[in-house]
PDB file of C-alpha atoms in Angstrom:
ATOM      1  CA  MET A   1       0.000   0.000   0.000  1.00  0.00           C
ATOM      2  CA  ARG A   2       1.386   3.383  -0.926  1.00  0.00           C
ATOM      3  CA  ALA A   3       1.659   6.259   1.534  1.00  0.00           C
ATOM      4  CA  LYS A   4      -0.858   8.336  -0.439  1.00  0.00           C
ATOM      5  CA  HIS A   5      -3.392   5.497  -0.370  1.00  0.00           C
ATOM      6  CA  ILE A   6      -2.920   5.032   3.376  1.00  0.00           C
ATOM      7  CA  SER A   7      -3.350   8.761   3.889  1.00  0.00           C
ATOM      8  CA  ASP A   8      -6.575   8.742   1.832  1.00  0.00           C
ATOM      9  CA  VAL A   9      -7.973   5.798   3.814  1.00  0.00           C
ATOM     10  CA  ASN A  10      -7.094   7.484   7.117  1.00  0.00           C
ATOM     11  CA  GLU A  11      -8.806  10.681   5.981  1.00  0.00           C
ATOM     12  CA  ALA A  12     -11.924   8.755   4.933  1.00  0.00           C
ATOM     13  CA  ILE A  13     -12.030   7.046   8.330  1.00  0.00           C
ATOM     14  CA  LEU A  14     -11.714  10.410  10.068  1.00  0.00           C
ATOM     15  CA  VAL A  15     -14.573  11.906   8.044  1.00  0.00           C
ATOM     16  CA  LEU A  16     -16.733   8.853   8.711  1.00  0.00           C
ATOM     17  CA  ARG A  17     -15.893   8.974  12.392  1.00  0.00           C
ATOM     18  CA  HIS A  18     -16.961  12.645  12.572  1.00  0.00           C
ATOM     19  CA  PHE A  19     -20.241  11.793  10.855  1.00  0.00           C
ATOM     20  CA  VAL A  20     -20.871   8.983  13.349  1.00  0.00           C
ATOM     21  CA  GLU A  21     -20.096  11.324  16.273  1.00  0.00           C
ATOM     22  CA  LEU A  22     -22.385  14.003  14.843  1.00  0.00           C
ATOM     23  CA  SER A  23     -25.157  11.446  14.347  1.00  0.00           C
ATOM     24  CA  ALA A  24     -24.844  10.321  17.963  1.00  0.00           C
ATOM     25  CA  LYS A  25     -25.825  13.869  18.929  1.00  0.00           C
ATOM     26  CA  LEU A  26     -28.266  14.782  16.167  1.00  0.00           C
ATOM     27  CA  LEU A  27     -30.413  11.652  16.017  1.00  0.00           C
ATOM     28  CA  PRO A  28     -31.396  11.630  19.713  1.00  0.00           C
ATOM     29  CA  PHE A  29     -32.085  15.377  19.441  1.00  0.00           C
ATOM     30  CA  LEU A  30     -34.238  14.808  16.346  1.00  0.00           C
ATOM     31  CA  ASP A  31     -36.069  12.065  18.203  1.00  0.00           C
ATOM     32  CA  GLU A  32     -36.809  14.495  21.052  1.00  0.00           C
ATOM     33  CA  LEU A  33     -38.007  17.140  18.595  1.00  0.00           C
ATOM     34  CA  GLU A  34     -40.310  14.629  16.913  1.00  0.00           C
ATOM     35  CA  ARG A  35     -41.847  13.715  20.258  1.00  0.00           C
ATOM     36  CA  LYS A  36     -42.533  17.304  21.360  1.00  0.00           C
ATOM     37  CA  LYS A  37     -46.223  18.018  21.620  1.00  0.00           C
ATOM     38  CA  ALA A  38     -45.872  21.777  21.071  1.00  0.00           C
ATOM     39  CA  PRO A  39     -42.610  22.503  19.232  1.00  0.00           C
ATOM     40  CA  THR A  40     -41.450  26.114  18.999  1.00  0.00           C
ATOM     41  CA  MET A  41     -40.438  27.787  15.748  1.00  0.00           C
ATOM     42  CA  HIS A  42     -36.819  27.235  16.766  1.00  0.00           C
ATOM     43  CA  ASP A  43     -37.563  23.517  17.278  1.00  0.00           C
ATOM     44  CA  LEU A  44     -39.159  23.273  13.852  1.00  0.00           C
ATOM     45  CA  LYS A  45     -36.201  25.008  12.192  1.00  0.00           C
ATOM     46  CA  SER A  46     -33.761  22.715  13.994  1.00  0.00           C
ATOM     47  CA  ARG A  47     -35.799  19.706  12.904  1.00  0.00           C
ATOM     48  CA  GLU A  48     -35.743  20.793   9.255  1.00  0.00           C
ATOM     49  CA  LYS A  49     -31.970  21.419   9.337  1.00  0.00           C
ATOM     50  CA  ILE A  50     -31.287  17.974  10.804  1.00  0.00           C
ATOM     51  CA  ILE A  51     -33.569  16.299   8.277  1.00  0.00           C
ATOM     52  CA  ALA A  52     -31.764  18.146   5.467  1.00  0.00           C
ATOM     53  CA  VAL A  53     -28.401  16.791   6.674  1.00  0.00           C
ATOM     54  CA  TYR A  54     -29.568  13.192   6.416  1.00  0.00           C
ATOM     55  CA  LYS A  55     -31.619  13.573   3.241  1.00  0.00           C
ATOM     56  CA  ASN A  56     -28.619  15.122   1.474  1.00  0.00           C
ATOM     57  CA  TYR A  57     -26.209  12.450   2.703  1.00  0.00           C
ATOM     58  CA  GLU A  58     -25.655   9.686   0.184  1.00  0.00           C
ATOM     59  CA  PHE A  59     -25.710   6.541   2.302  1.00  0.00           C
ATOM     60  CA  ASP A  60     -23.327   3.904   1.027  1.00  0.00           C
ATOM     61  CA  THR A  61     -23.536   1.514   3.933  1.00  0.00           C
ATOM     62  CA  GLN A  62     -20.662  -0.555   2.545  1.00  0.00           C
ATOM     63  CA  THR A  63     -18.300   2.293   3.447  1.00  0.00           C
ATOM     64  CA  SER A  64     -18.507   1.684   7.187  1.00  0.00           C
ATOM     65  CA  ARG A  65     -18.273  -2.078   6.687  1.00  0.00           C
ATOM     66  CA  VAL A  66     -15.054  -1.686   4.715  1.00  0.00           C
ATOM     67  CA  LEU A  67     -13.427   1.100   6.744  1.00  0.00           C
ATOM     68  CA  MET A  68     -14.649   0.261  10.254  1.00  0.00           C
ATOM     69  CA  ASN A  69     -15.883  -3.314  10.081  1.00  0.00           C
ATOM     70  CA  SER A  70     -19.223  -1.988  11.301  1.00  0.00           C
ATOM     71  CA  ASP A  71     -22.776  -1.575  10.052  1.00  0.00           C
ATOM     72  CA  VAL A  72     -22.927   1.842  11.716  1.00  0.00           C
ATOM     73  CA  LEU A  73     -24.014   3.691   8.552  1.00  0.00           C
ATOM     74  CA  GLU A  74     -26.857   1.228   8.055  1.00  0.00           C
ATOM     75  CA  LEU A  75     -27.900   1.799  11.673  1.00  0.00           C
ATOM     76  CA  ILE A  76     -27.760   5.579  11.222  1.00  0.00           C
ATOM     77  CA  LYS A  77     -29.857   5.312   8.068  1.00  0.00           C
ATOM     78  CA  LYS A  78     -32.459   3.084   9.727  1.00  0.00           C
ATOM     79  CA  SER A  79     -32.569   5.319  12.803  1.00  0.00           C
ATOM     80  CA  PHE A  80     -33.154   8.430  10.728  1.00  0.00           C
ATOM     81  CA  GLU A  81     -35.837   6.764   8.628  1.00  0.00           C
ATOM     82  CA  ASN A  82     -37.586   5.439  11.719  1.00  0.00           C
ATOM     83  CA  ILE A  83     -37.549   8.807  13.480  1.00  0.00           C
ATOM     84  CA  SER A  84     -38.542  10.921  10.478  1.00  0.00           C
ATOM     85  CA  GLN A  85     -41.312   8.582   9.313  1.00  0.00           C
ATOM     86  CA  ARG A  86     -42.784   7.802  12.697  1.00  0.00           C
ATOM     87  CA  LYS A  87     -46.497   8.425  12.903  1.00  0.00           C
ATOM     88  CA  ASN A  88     -46.876   7.915  16.645  1.00  0.00           C
ATOM     89  CA  SER A  89     -44.766  10.623  18.240  1.00  0.00           C
ATOM     90  CA  SER A  90     -45.947   9.908  21.776  1.00  0.00           C
ATOM     91  CA  ARG A  91     -43.278   7.263  22.480  1.00  0.00           C
ATOM     92  CA  LYS A  92     -41.406   7.980  25.667  1.00  0.00           C
ATOM     93  CA  SER A  93     -38.280   6.007  24.842  1.00  0.00           C
ATOM     94  CA  TYR A  94     -35.959   5.687  21.877  1.00  0.00           C
ATOM     95  CA  SER A  95     -36.858   3.421  18.988  1.00  0.00           C
ATOM     96  CA  ARG A  96     -35.099   0.113  18.517  1.00  0.00           C
ATOM     97  CA  PRO A  97     -32.991   1.284  15.527  1.00  0.00           C
ATOM     98  CA  LEU A  98     -31.800   4.330  17.474  1.00  0.00           C
ATOM     99  CA  ILE A  99     -30.883   2.191  20.478  1.00  0.00           C
ATOM    100  CA  GLN A 100     -28.950  -0.180  18.197  1.00  0.00           C
ATOM    101  CA  PHE A 101     -27.089   2.743  16.646  1.00  0.00           C
ATOM    102  CA  LEU A 102     -26.223   4.255  20.035  1.00  0.00           C
ATOM    103  CA  ARG A 103     -24.900   0.876  21.235  1.00  0.00           C
ATOM    104  CA  GLU A 104     -22.760   0.524  18.122  1.00  0.00           C
ATOM    105  CA  HIS A 105     -21.533   4.092  18.584  1.00  0.00           C
ATOM    106  CA  ASP A 106     -20.485   3.235  22.152  1.00  0.00           C
ATOM    107  CA  ARG A 107     -18.667   0.130  20.919  1.00  0.00           C
ATOM    108  CA  LEU A 108     -16.856   2.120  18.243  1.00  0.00           C
ATOM    109  CA  GLN A 109     -15.880   4.803  20.745  1.00  0.00           C
ATOM    110  CA  ARG A 110     -14.347   2.145  23.002  1.00  0.00           C
ATOM    111  CA  ASN A 111     -12.408   0.758  20.022  1.00  0.00           C
ATOM    112  CA  TRP A 112     -11.229   4.225  19.019  1.00  0.00           C
ATOM    113  CA  GLY A 113     -10.112   4.824  22.605  1.00  0.00           C
ATOM    114  CA  LEU A 114      -8.081   1.612  22.555  1.00  0.00           C
ATOM    115  CA  VAL A 115      -6.444   2.568  19.256  1.00  0.00           C
ATOM    116  CA  GLN A 116      -5.507   5.995  20.592  1.00  0.00           C
ATOM    117  CA  ALA A 117      -4.082   4.444  23.768  1.00  0.00           C
ATOM    118  CA  ASN A 118      -1.658   2.343  21.710  1.00  0.00           C
TER     119      ASN A 118
END
């Protein structure tokens, strides 16, 4: 493997990692916004901005399988779809896809911590 190729792979992993970290914050927040009974104008604007992020993202779930040996992008995609398409917004707890994503995020964070410790 050439140095340039290794550098490109490392950069792709870093970008993917940032997207996963951002999703771990945005998806639970979106879930809360979707469950609000009386959202403010600010809430509605935040909701639309978050939805735009995920609708504009081209999900190639193979990317995380190849770069991270994880289905994290598939879990993010399913979580977003579940939250944004949910009809019953009165749920008090997170949906199953969101819980699965947050668990995978925790696992990845532990792995990233181990890599940094070495």
